[in-house]
Tab-separated table of C-alpha atoms and ligand atoms in Angstrom:
chain	number	residue	atom	x	y	z
A	8	MET	CA	-11.415	-2.658	20.925
A	9	ASN	CA	-8.048	-1.068	21.647
A	10	TRP	CA	-7.569	2.159	20.117
A	11	GLN	CA	-3.984	1.780	19.000
A	12	SER	CA	-1.033	2.848	20.948
A	13	ALA	CA	2.436	2.169	21.595
A	14	LEU	CA	2.137	2.860	25.163
A	15	ASP	CA	-0.559	0.847	25.999
A	16	PRO	CA	1.192	-2.864	25.531
A	17	HIS	CA	-0.483	-6.013	24.831
A	18	SER	CA	2.474	-8.467	24.429
A	19	ALA	CA	5.619	-8.794	25.640
A	20	ASN	CA	7.867	-7.280	23.064
A	21	ALA	CA	5.558	-4.184	23.101
A	22	ARG	CA	6.288	-4.277	26.873
A	23	HIS	CA	10.058	-3.954	26.308
A	24	LEU	CA	9.782	-1.306	23.730
A	25	ALA	CA	7.357	0.601	26.284
A	26	ASP	CA	9.592	-0.060	28.954
A	27	LEU	CA	12.379	1.180	26.775
A	28	PHE	CA	10.649	4.213	25.948
A	29	TRP	CA	9.609	5.225	29.560
A	30	PHE	CA	13.327	4.548	30.758
A	31	PHE	CA	14.664	7.338	27.907
A	32	THR	CA	11.941	9.471	28.808
A	33	ALA	CA	12.537	9.557	32.553
A	34	LEU	CA	16.265	9.622	32.235
A	35	CYS	CA	16.277	12.285	29.711
A	36	ALA	CA	13.502	14.599	31.610
A	37	ALA	CA	15.948	14.339	35.004
A	38	ILE	CA	18.901	15.478	32.840
A	39	TRP	CA	16.663	18.055	31.629
A	40	LEU	CA	15.493	19.180	35.358
A	41	LEU	CA	19.246	19.374	36.442
A	42	VAL	CA	20.333	21.438	33.637
A	43	VAL	CA	17.249	23.902	34.193
A	44	ALA	CA	18.130	23.879	38.376
A	45	ALA	CA	21.752	24.711	37.153
A	46	LEU	CA	20.675	27.334	34.790
A	47	LEU	CA	18.283	28.893	37.268
A	48	ARG	CA	21.448	29.103	40.071
A	49	ALA	CA	24.044	30.635	37.537
A	50	ILE	CA	21.204	32.916	36.746
A	51	ARG	CA	20.574	33.989	40.586
A	52	HIS	CA	24.167	33.931	41.389
A	53	PRO	CA	26.199	35.444	38.759
A	54	GLY	CA	29.935	35.761	38.658
A	55	LEU	CA	31.298	39.308	38.592
A	56	ALA	CA	32.453	40.390	34.835
A	57	GLY	CA	36.050	40.312	34.116
A	58	GLU	CA	36.507	38.409	37.932
A	59	GLN	CA	39.579	36.192	37.952
A	60	ASP	CA	39.066	32.521	39.631
A	61	PRO	CA	41.469	31.883	42.059
A	62	PRO	CA	43.479	28.597	40.514
A	63	GLU	CA	42.079	25.934	42.918
A	64	ARG	CA	38.530	27.100	41.739
A	65	GLN	CA	39.312	26.773	38.002
A	66	LEU	CA	40.691	23.512	39.072
A	67	ARG	CA	37.654	22.281	40.598
A	68	LYS	CA	35.442	23.724	37.828
A	69	SER	CA	37.631	21.905	34.767
A	70	ARG	CA	37.088	18.870	37.028
A	71	ILE	CA	33.180	19.097	36.846
A	72	VAL	CA	33.076	19.897	33.244
A	73	GLY	CA	35.098	16.648	32.744
A	74	ALA	CA	32.973	14.661	35.112
A	75	LEU	CA	29.987	16.012	33.462
A	76	THR	CA	31.372	15.379	29.885
A	77	ALA	CA	32.046	11.612	30.809
A	78	LEU	CA	28.886	11.033	32.418
A	79	THR	CA	26.917	12.332	29.118
A	80	VAL	CA	29.197	9.735	27.113
A	81	LEU	CA	28.269	7.167	29.728
A	82	ILE	CA	24.312	7.879	28.956
A	83	LEU	CA	24.670	7.481	25.625
A	84	VAL	CA	26.141	4.224	25.292
A	85	VAL	CA	23.969	2.905	28.417
A	86	PHE	CA	20.989	4.306	25.865
A	87	THR	CA	22.522	2.612	22.728
A	88	ALA	CA	23.005	-0.594	24.522
A	89	ALA	CA	19.449	-0.438	26.339
A	90	SER	CA	18.049	0.053	22.770
A	91	PHE	CA	20.596	-2.524	21.204
A	92	TYR	CA	19.823	-5.397	23.307
A	93	THR	CA	15.901	-4.268	23.677
A	94	THR	CA	15.338	-4.678	19.699
A	95	ARG	CA	17.996	-7.516	18.965
A	96	SER	CA	15.621	-10.000	20.076
A	97	PHE	CA	12.876	-9.073	17.942
A	98	ALA	CA	15.291	-9.811	14.650
A	99	TRP	CA	15.625	-13.307	14.549
A	100	PRO	CA	12.278	-14.821	13.784
A	101	ASP	CA	11.152	-18.156	14.971
A	102	MET	CA	10.492	-20.023	11.713
A	103	ASN	CA	8.692	-23.238	13.910
A	104	THR	CA	5.548	-20.822	14.352
A	105	LEU	CA	2.329	-20.248	12.390
A	106	ARG	CA	3.499	-18.231	9.355
A	107	ILE	CA	1.471	-15.738	7.604
A	108	LYS	CA	2.758	-13.870	4.708
A	109	VAL	CA	1.148	-10.055	4.535
A	110	THR	CA	1.697	-8.204	1.063
A	111	GLY	CA	1.235	-4.725	1.233
A	112	GLN	CA	0.001	-3.003	-1.864
A	113	GLN	CA	-1.696	0.699	-2.598
A	114	TRP	CA	-3.671	0.639	0.027
A	115	TRP	CA	-4.470	-2.673	1.272
A	116	TRP	CA	-3.238	-5.762	3.027
A	117	GLN	CA	-3.384	-9.215	1.711
A	118	VAL	CA	-3.143	-11.854	4.346
A	119	GLU	CA	-1.730	-15.252	3.385
A	120	TYR	CA	-1.675	-18.237	6.173
A	121	ARG	CA	1.330	-20.130	4.685
A	122	ASN	CA	1.004	-24.123	4.935
A	123	HIS	CA	3.095	-27.193	3.513
A	124	ASP	CA	-0.438	-28.597	2.590
A	125	ALA	CA	-1.779	-26.266	-0.307
A	126	SER	CA	-5.499	-27.072	1.063
A	127	GLN	CA	-4.661	-25.514	4.422
A	128	VAL	CA	-3.524	-22.316	2.378
A	129	LEU	CA	-5.768	-19.532	3.199
A	130	THR	CA	-6.093	-16.034	1.889
A	131	THR	CA	-7.661	-13.293	3.256
A	132	ALA	CA	-7.560	-8.952	3.451
A	133	ASN	CA	-7.094	-6.454	5.793
A	134	GLU	CA	-7.500	-8.740	8.758
A	135	ILE	CA	-5.348	-11.101	10.522
A	136	HIS	CA	-6.226	-13.373	13.071
A	137	ILE	CA	-4.211	-15.071	15.847
A	138	PRO	CA	-4.248	-17.096	18.350
A	139	VAL	CA	-3.550	-15.596	21.807
A	140	GLY	CA	-0.116	-16.655	23.772
A	141	ARG	CA	1.888	-17.766	20.950
A	142	PRO	CA	4.333	-16.100	18.528
A	143	VAL	CA	3.241	-15.861	15.077
A	144	THR	CA	5.694	-14.909	12.400
A	145	LEU	CA	4.980	-12.578	9.525
A	146	GLU	CA	6.517	-12.588	6.233
A	147	LEU	CA	6.220	-9.089	4.667
A	148	HIS	CA	6.061	-8.612	1.437
A	149	ALA	CA	5.135	-5.457	-0.954
A	150	THR	CA	4.346	-5.118	-4.808
A	151	ASP	CA	4.318	-1.522	-5.203
A	152	VAL	CA	6.553	0.860	-2.942
A	153	ILE	CA	7.481	0.701	0.686
A	154	HIS	CA	5.056	0.229	3.353
A	155	SER	CA	5.307	-0.442	7.032
A	156	PHE	CA	3.343	-2.907	9.121
A	157	TRP	CA	2.822	-1.339	12.578
A	158	VAL	CA	0.224	-2.745	15.250
A	159	PRO	CA	1.467	-0.425	18.304
A	160	ASP	CA	-0.048	-2.710	21.197
A	161	LEU	CA	1.569	-5.515	19.824
A	162	MET	CA	4.831	-4.527	18.434
A	163	GLY	CA	6.868	-2.014	16.787
A	164	LYS	CA	6.974	-1.293	13.303
A	165	GLN	CA	8.863	-3.362	10.561
A	166	ASP	CA	9.466	-2.173	6.541
A	167	LEU	CA	7.368	-4.250	3.267
A	168	ILE	CA	9.935	-3.578	0.923
A	169	PRO	CA	9.385	-4.502	-2.820
A	170	GLY	CA	11.660	-7.666	-3.723
A	171	ARG	CA	12.749	-8.216	-0.285
A	172	THR	CA	11.236	-10.448	2.700
A	173	ASN	CA	11.384	-8.924	6.132
A	174	TYR	CA	10.045	-10.941	9.294
A	175	LEU	CA	8.051	-9.599	12.477
A	176	THR	CA	7.570	-11.829	15.238
A	177	LEU	CA	3.989	-10.946	16.932
A	178	GLN	CA	2.279	-12.144	20.234
A	179	ALA	CA	-1.048	-11.105	21.786
A	180	ASP	CA	-1.138	-11.556	25.645
A	181	HIS	CA	-4.783	-11.130	25.865
A	182	ALA	CA	-7.656	-11.808	23.379
A	183	GLY	CA	-9.019	-8.364	21.695
A	184	VAL	CA	-9.164	-6.357	18.458
A	185	TYR	CA	-5.868	-4.325	17.992
A	186	ARG	CA	-5.696	-1.520	15.338
A	187	GLY	CA	-2.711	-1.303	12.815
A	188	GLN	CA	-1.733	1.337	10.340
A	189	CYS	CA	0.610	1.556	7.639
A	190	ALA	CA	3.557	3.259	8.732
A	191	GLU	CA	5.399	4.687	5.812
A	192	PHE	CA	4.295	7.234	3.731
A	193	CYS	CA	2.977	5.173	0.281
A	194	GLY	CA	0.616	7.605	-1.740
A	195	LEU	CA	-2.411	9.116	-1.961
A	196	GLU	CA	-4.834	6.756	0.188
A	197	HIS	CA	-1.827	6.131	2.879
A	198	ALA	CA	-3.876	7.283	6.043
A	199	ARG	CA	-6.545	5.034	5.026
A	200	MET	CA	-4.671	2.159	4.751
A	201	ALA	CA	-5.306	0.138	8.181
A	202	ILE	CA	-5.169	-3.243	9.374
A	203	TRP	CA	-6.711	-5.448	12.306
A	204	VAL	CA	-5.495	-8.060	14.602
A	205	PHE	CA	-8.091	-10.215	16.151
A	206	ALA	CA	-6.439	-12.317	18.712
A	207	GLN	CA	-8.789	-15.138	19.631
A	208	GLU	CA	-8.544	-17.942	22.509
A	209	PRO	CA	-6.850	-20.994	20.335
A	210	SER	CA	-9.730	-23.093	20.019
A	211	ALA	CA	-11.805	-19.675	18.676
A	212	PHE	CA	-9.040	-19.232	16.230
A	213	GLU	CA	-8.881	-22.897	15.404
A	214	ALA	CA	-12.712	-22.775	14.337
A	215	TRP	CA	-12.301	-19.191	12.799
A	216	ARG	CA	-9.370	-21.188	10.331
A	217	ARG	CA	-11.691	-23.846	9.479
A	218	HIS	CA	-14.714	-21.819	8.580
A	219	ALA	CA	-12.544	-19.382	6.208
A	220	LEU	CA	-10.902	-22.254	4.747
A	221	MET	CA	-14.428	-23.783	3.274
A	222	PRO	CA	-15.699	-22.117	-0.175
A	223	ASN	CA	-18.548	-20.153	0.094
A	224	THR	CA	-21.987	-21.762	-0.856
A	225	MET	CA	-23.272	-20.103	-3.633
A	226	PRO	CA	-26.705	-18.901	-3.280
A	227	ASP	CA	-29.330	-20.154	-5.279
A	228	GLY	CA	-32.093	-17.734	-5.902
A	229	GLY	CA	-33.338	-14.081	-5.293
A	230	ALA	CA	-31.302	-11.124	-5.233
A	231	ALA	CA	-28.287	-12.698	-3.964
A	232	ALA	CA	-27.750	-14.919	-6.975
A	233	LYS	CA	-28.525	-12.032	-9.271
A	234	GLY	CA	-25.298	-10.460	-7.412
A	235	ALA	CA	-23.377	-13.701	-7.914
A	236	TYR	CA	-24.181	-13.470	-11.303
A	237	ILE	CA	-22.990	-9.899	-11.646
A	238	PHE	CA	-20.126	-10.774	-9.966
A	239	VAL	CA	-18.780	-13.316	-12.305
A	240	HIS	CA	-19.692	-11.801	-15.364
A	241	ARG	CA	-19.041	-7.938	-14.815
A	242	GLN	CA	-15.551	-6.037	-13.812
A	243	CYS	CA	-15.354	-7.550	-10.428
A	244	ALA	CA	-14.306	-11.034	-11.351
A	245	SER	CA	-11.039	-9.552	-13.236
A	246	CYS	CA	-9.724	-8.578	-9.772
A	247	HIS	CA	-11.275	-10.207	-7.184
A	248	ALA	CA	-11.608	-13.927	-6.222
A	249	ILE	CA	-14.268	-15.891	-4.152
A	250	ASN	CA	-13.694	-19.425	-3.177
A	251	GLY	CA	-16.740	-21.363	-4.184
A	252	SER	CA	-17.494	-19.333	-7.348
A	253	ASP	CA	-16.142	-18.800	-10.852
A	254	ALA	CA	-14.229	-15.681	-9.860
A	255	ALA	CA	-10.416	-16.047	-9.509
A	256	GLY	CA	-8.904	-12.390	-9.997
A	257	GLN	CA	-5.771	-12.020	-8.183
A	258	THR	CA	-4.999	-7.983	-8.108
A	259	GLY	CA	-7.509	-7.307	-5.341
A	260	PRO	CA	-8.496	-8.149	-2.012
A	261	ASP	CA	-9.808	-11.866	-1.967
A	262	LEU	CA	-13.750	-11.657	-1.035
A	263	THR	CA	-14.288	-14.856	0.318
A	264	HIS	CA	-16.399	-14.494	3.599
A	265	PHE	CA	-16.227	-10.904	2.868
A	266	GLY	CA	-19.552	-10.487	4.723
A	267	ALA	CA	-17.639	-11.413	8.099
A	268	ARG	CA	-15.323	-8.600	7.970
A	269	ALA	CA	-15.252	-5.553	10.082
A	270	THR	CA	-14.262	-2.859	7.759
A	271	ILE	CA	-14.524	-2.234	3.801
A	272	ALA	CA	-11.271	-0.982	2.035
A	273	ALA	CA	-8.685	-1.596	4.953
A	274	GLY	CA	-10.579	0.383	7.934
A	275	THR	CA	-12.299	3.040	5.226
A	276	LEU	CA	-15.863	2.230	6.018
A	277	HIS	CA	-17.890	0.070	8.753
A	278	ASN	CA	-19.053	-3.147	6.971
A	279	THR	CA	-22.577	-2.149	6.577
A	280	ALA	CA	-24.936	-2.671	3.363
A	281	ALA	CA	-25.516	0.868	3.428
A	282	ASN	CA	-21.659	1.481	3.150
A	283	LEU	CA	-21.267	-1.259	0.921
A	284	ASP	CA	-23.700	0.162	-1.571
A	285	ARG	CA	-21.729	3.771	-1.106
A	286	TRP	CA	-18.303	1.788	-2.122
A	287	LEU	CA	-19.983	0.148	-4.995
A	288	ALA	CA	-21.661	3.320	-6.165
A	289	ASP	CA	-18.311	4.849	-6.641
A	290	PRO	CA	-14.934	3.624	-4.714
A	291	GLN	CA	-13.229	6.768	-6.034
A	292	ALA	CA	-15.837	9.084	-3.966
A	293	VAL	CA	-14.845	7.125	-0.766
A	294	LYS	CA	-11.364	6.484	-1.266
A	295	PRO	CA	-9.965	8.635	-4.130
A	296	GLY	CA	-7.149	7.179	-6.354
A	297	ALA	CA	-7.670	3.627	-4.714
A	298	ASN	CA	-7.016	0.982	-7.417
A	299	MET	CA	-10.744	-0.075	-7.385
A	300	PRO	CA	-12.652	1.294	-10.607
A	301	LYS	CA	-16.176	3.154	-10.599
A	302	VAL	CA	-18.045	0.383	-12.393
A	303	ASP	CA	-21.600	1.815	-13.774
A	304	LEU	CA	-23.846	-0.379	-12.063
A	305	SER	CA	-27.962	0.559	-11.658
A	306	ALA	CA	-28.985	0.595	-8.297
A	307	PRO	CA	-30.857	-2.894	-8.312
A	308	ASP	CA	-27.702	-4.205	-9.653
A	309	ARG	CA	-25.561	-2.825	-6.533
A	310	ALA	CA	-28.598	-3.907	-4.356
A	311	ALA	CA	-28.091	-7.389	-5.606
A	312	LEU	CA	-24.121	-7.440	-5.548
A	313	VAL	CA	-24.594	-5.948	-1.868
A	314	ALA	CA	-26.993	-8.834	-0.745
A	315	PHE	CA	-24.316	-11.566	-2.382
A	316	LEU	CA	-21.430	-10.033	-0.821
A	317	GLU	CA	-22.876	-9.614	2.809
A	318	GLY	CA	-24.184	-13.016	2.602
A	319	LEU	CA	-20.759	-14.339	2.260
A	320	LYS	CA	-20.058	-15.168	5.991
B	23	MET	CA	6.595	44.201	-21.558
B	24	SER	CA	9.909	43.793	-19.749
B	25	SER	CA	12.362	40.793	-20.132
B	26	ALA	CA	11.986	40.098	-16.318
B	27	TRP	CA	8.182	39.911	-17.010
B	28	ALA	CA	8.660	37.691	-19.812
B	29	ARG	CA	10.813	35.250	-18.165
B	30	PHE	CA	8.624	35.288	-15.088
B	31	ALA	CA	5.650	34.315	-17.563
B	32	LEU	CA	7.441	31.568	-19.283
B	33	LEU	CA	8.626	29.907	-15.918
B	34	ALA	CA	4.987	30.058	-14.664
B	35	ALA	CA	3.345	28.790	-18.016
B	36	LEU	CA	6.119	25.994	-17.610
B	37	LEU	CA	5.090	25.151	-13.760
B	38	LEU	CA	1.365	25.035	-14.897
B	39	ALA	CA	2.572	22.982	-17.865
B	40	GLY	CA	3.695	20.339	-15.043
B	41	CYS	CA	0.304	20.702	-13.225
B	42	GLU	CA	-1.562	19.509	-16.387
B	43	ARG	CA	0.837	16.439	-16.889
B	44	GLU	CA	-0.760	14.149	-14.196
B	45	LYS	CA	-4.270	15.814	-13.773
B	46	ARG	CA	-6.220	12.983	-12.293
B	47	VAL	CA	-10.079	12.094	-13.055
B	48	TYR	CA	-11.082	9.220	-11.117
B	49	SER	CA	-13.909	8.173	-11.886
B	50	GLY	CA	-15.323	8.014	-15.376
B	51	GLN	CA	-14.239	9.788	-18.499
B	52	PRO	CA	-13.763	13.664	-18.553
B	53	ALA	CA	-16.560	15.469	-20.492
B	54	THR	CA	-13.397	17.223	-22.492
B	55	ASN	CA	-12.096	13.905	-23.753
B	56	PRO	CA	-14.263	12.300	-26.225
B	57	ALA	CA	-12.270	10.925	-28.145
B	58	GLY	CA	-9.768	9.592	-26.091
B	59	GLU	CA	-6.821	11.418	-27.046
B	60	LEU	CA	-6.142	13.045	-24.100
B	61	TYR	CA	-5.151	9.766	-22.263
B	62	GLN	CA	-2.174	9.386	-23.954
B	63	GLU	CA	-1.217	13.162	-22.809
B	64	ASN	CA	-1.638	12.568	-19.121
B	65	ALA	CA	1.221	10.859	-17.139
B	66	TYR	CA	-0.928	9.620	-14.501
B	67	ASP	CA	-3.384	7.569	-16.891
B	68	VAL	CA	-0.502	6.185	-18.680
B	69	ALA	CA	1.120	5.014	-15.262
B	70	GLN	CA	-2.503	3.705	-14.515
B	71	GLY	CA	-2.263	1.534	-18.045
B	72	LYS	CA	1.123	0.256	-17.358
B	73	ARG	CA	-0.250	-1.162	-13.941
B	74	LEU	CA	-3.250	-2.932	-15.884
B	75	TYR	CA	-1.109	-4.247	-18.370
B	76	THR	CA	0.606	-6.137	-15.684
B	77	TRP	CA	-2.766	-6.618	-13.653
B	78	MET	CA	-4.399	-8.217	-16.711
B	79	ASN	CA	-1.323	-10.346	-17.599
B	80	CYS	CA	-0.793	-8.478	-20.560
B	81	THR	CA	2.479	-9.863	-20.354
B	82	GLY	CA	1.509	-13.460	-20.911
B	83	CYS	CA	1.249	-12.997	-24.546
B	84	HIS	CA	2.670	-9.359	-25.699
B	85	ALA	CA	5.719	-9.748	-23.279
B	86	HIS	CA	6.986	-6.629	-22.153
B	87	GLY	CA	6.018	-4.988	-25.955
B	88	GLY	CA	8.202	-7.441	-27.569
B	89	GLY	CA	5.550	-9.698	-28.510
B	90	GLY	CA	5.251	-13.612	-28.179
B	91	ILE	CA	2.244	-15.547	-28.614
B	92	GLY	CA	0.563	-12.202	-29.399
B	93	PRO	CA	2.358	-9.524	-32.016
B	94	ALA	CA	4.954	-6.740	-30.312
B	95	LEU	CA	3.612	-3.622	-29.478
B	96	MET	CA	6.643	-1.401	-29.109
B	97	ASP	CA	7.323	-1.454	-32.875
B	98	ASN	CA	5.666	0.408	-35.573
B	99	ARG	CA	3.748	-2.694	-37.428
B	100	TRP	CA	0.048	-2.697	-36.382
B	101	ILE	CA	-2.351	-5.241	-37.633
B	102	TYR	CA	-5.355	-3.053	-36.655
B	103	GLY	CA	-4.132	0.510	-36.680
B	104	GLY	CA	-1.666	1.887	-34.062
B	105	LYS	CA	-3.818	5.109	-33.083
B	106	ILE	CA	-5.203	5.012	-29.737
B	107	GLN	CA	-8.792	4.684	-30.932
B	108	GLN	CA	-7.879	1.679	-32.832
B	109	ILE	CA	-5.844	0.416	-29.905
B	110	TYR	CA	-8.397	1.066	-27.493
B	111	ARG	CA	-10.948	-1.073	-30.101
B	112	SER	CA	-8.770	-3.687	-30.055
B	113	ILE	CA	-8.615	-4.117	-26.422
B	114	ARG	CA	-12.526	-3.674	-25.887
B	115	ASP	CA	-13.796	-5.777	-28.902
B	116	GLY	CA	-10.699	-8.173	-28.997
B	117	ARG	CA	-9.450	-9.276	-32.481
B	118	LYS	CA	-9.545	-12.877	-34.297
B	119	ASN	CA	-6.940	-15.523	-33.358
B	120	GLY	CA	-6.824	-15.015	-30.011
B	121	MET	CA	-7.131	-11.605	-28.520
B	122	PRO	CA	-9.810	-11.787	-26.190
B	123	ALA	CA	-12.581	-8.561	-25.349
B	124	TRP	CA	-11.735	-6.885	-22.644
B	125	LYS	CA	-14.949	-4.914	-22.325
B	126	ASN	CA	-17.004	-6.948	-19.700
B	127	ARG	CA	-13.858	-7.092	-17.502
B	128	LEU	CA	-12.322	-3.769	-17.448
B	129	THR	CA	-14.151	-0.462	-17.206
B	130	ASP	CA	-14.008	1.852	-20.327
B	131	GLN	CA	-11.584	4.446	-18.573
B	132	GLN	CA	-9.052	1.530	-17.642
B	133	ILE	CA	-9.592	0.269	-21.414
B	134	TRP	CA	-8.130	3.946	-22.479
B	135	GLN	CA	-5.778	3.849	-19.919
B	136	LEU	CA	-4.350	0.544	-21.227
B	137	ALA	CA	-4.540	1.744	-24.737
B	138	ALA	CA	-2.666	4.768	-23.687
B	139	TYR	CA	-0.017	2.846	-22.130
B	140	VAL	CA	0.363	0.702	-25.122
B	141	ARG	CA	1.195	3.605	-27.081
B	142	SER	CA	4.160	4.769	-24.800
B	143	MET	CA	5.515	1.423	-25.010
B	144	GLY	CA	7.120	2.340	-28.527
B	145	ARG	CA	7.043	6.014	-26.988
B	146	TYR	CA	4.320	7.288	-29.313
B	147	VAL	CA	3.739	9.425	-26.124
B	148	ARG	CA	5.716	12.630	-25.037
B	149	LYS	CA	9.075	11.755	-23.409
B	150	ASP	CA	7.614	13.539	-20.204
B	151	VAL	CA	4.690	11.359	-20.095
B	152	ALA	CA	6.138	8.054	-20.617
B	153	PRO	CA	6.560	6.080	-17.083
B	154	SER	CA	10.202	6.107	-16.039
B	155	ARG	CA	9.804	3.639	-13.036
B	156	ASP	CA	8.966	-0.084	-12.791
B	157	ASP	CA	7.728	-1.558	-9.603
B	158	ALA	CA	9.472	-4.967	-10.505
B	159	LEU	CA	12.946	-5.663	-11.017
B	160	ASN	CA	13.260	-4.755	-15.028
B	161	SER	CA	16.404	-5.116	-17.003
B	162	GLY	CA	15.081	-3.169	-19.937
B	163	LYS	CA	14.878	0.580	-20.514
B	164	ALA	CA	12.139	2.682	-18.906
B	165	GLU	CA	9.248	3.902	-21.528
B	166	SER	CA	10.520	7.383	-20.809
B	167	ARG	CA	14.169	6.736	-22.029
B	168	ARG	CA	13.245	4.428	-25.178
B	169	GLU	CA	13.753	6.171	-28.683
B	170	ARG	CA	10.279	6.695	-30.374
B	171	SER	CA	9.778	4.098	-32.998
B	172	ALA	CA	9.508	4.752	-36.418
B	173	PRO	CA	6.354	6.657	-37.603
B	174	LEU	CA	3.462	4.153	-37.953
B	175	GLU	CA	3.420	1.998	-40.879
B	176	PRO	CA	-0.191	0.672	-42.042
B	177	GLY	CA	-0.817	-2.945	-42.406
B	178	ARG	CA	1.583	-5.898	-41.635
C	405	CU	CU1	1.428	3.825	3.493
C-alpha cells in the first residue's frame, strides 16, 4: 500500500503537479540562494556611511535594480503561466469514461457507479475501485457541508459542494491501493474521513464489479442468520441498505459486501471481527459525533451481527 | 463588589451559558435528564433532530412543518399534546390513522432529539437553541427566525 504523498505520483496528472511543485521549489531556492549571497557580500563590503557614489556608479546601480525588478515580474509571469497550463487540462472532464458519483457527507464517502442501465448501478462506501491505465471521471457531490476529495498520489484536490457538481478525472498508472483524505475541514470527525482507491488490472476490476453488483445471499442458519434478522428488525435497517435483504435505509453507508471492505467507518478501524464488535458496541466511543448512534445490543446479539456482516463477502 | 467585577462576572456567566447551549452527549441519555426536558434546551440535540427529520423522511407526511398527509407541526394545535414528552410518545409508539411507531427504528436518544426539533418548528424552544441553517436550499425562514406560535391549545 502506498502512503499518501503528492511527491510520489502514480499518474500523469499527479506527475504534472509534482513537476510543477519541483519547478517552483527549485527556482525559488535558486533565487533565495542568490539573495543570501548578495546579502553576505553587502555585509562583507559595506560602503562608507555618507559617501556619495559617482554618477556613473549610480546609473549602474539603478540599471541593476531595474533589471532585477523586470526579472521578478518575468518570473511571476512564468509561474502563473506554468500553473495555469498545468491545471487547465484538469478542468475539462471526459464524459465518455467510466463515471462514478462520489458524495461526501459527515464523515464518510458514498460511491455510486453510474450507468444508463439501472441494473448496472452499483453503490458502495469509502472505497473506489478503478481500472488502471484508463481515465475515470468522478462526479463530486456533498449533502451537508463542503468536503474536499484528495488522493495525492493520483490527483490534486477538488471540493465537494452542496448543491453543485464538480468533476475530477482520476487515472492510475499502476495497480495499487492509494489512500485519500477529506481535505476541507468539515466538522468534528474530519480527520477520520479517509477513502481508498483500489487500482486494478482491467480484468480484475471487471471481476470485482460483476461480483459487487450481485446481491448478497442471506445466511440460512446459525449466528449469521440471527444477525441478519436483528439487522432488518432493529434500528440498523432505518439507515443501512443491504442488497439481497429487506434492509433499504438510504442515509448511512450501503453495507452490501461489507465483509470485503478493508476498513470500518472511513478508515477509522481495520475491518476485523474484533473491531466491528467494538464499533457496534459504541460507535460514539470510536468516532465521537459520527452519525451512527449507539444502539443497545446484548453481547450475543452483537456477535450475531458481526458474524452476519463479516460474512457479506 | 465593584461594578467592574460585577460586569466581569456577568460576562463570564454569559460565556459559560454559551458552553451549555450545545453541550454534547454522544451516546445514551444523560442521567440528569430523566424527563427529556433538557433536549429542547440544547442546540446540538435540536440540530441532530433536524437532520433526522429529513433522514427519516418525516417531510413525506408533515412537509417542513406545514403538514400534508399528516398534521401540521408548527402551529399550536396538537391532537396528542404538544409537550416534549407527548411528542416523544407520538413518535416512539405511533398514533392511529397512519403515524408509524419509531421505537425499533430509532434509538431513544434520537426520538428525544426529533421531539425537541419538532418543538422548535413552531419555535417553542429558545431562539438561541432553534436551528439557524439548513443543509439544503430552503426558501422558508430558519427555525430561529420564526415567531413563536400561539400558546399550546389542547385538543383539535
Ligand atoms: Cu473533511
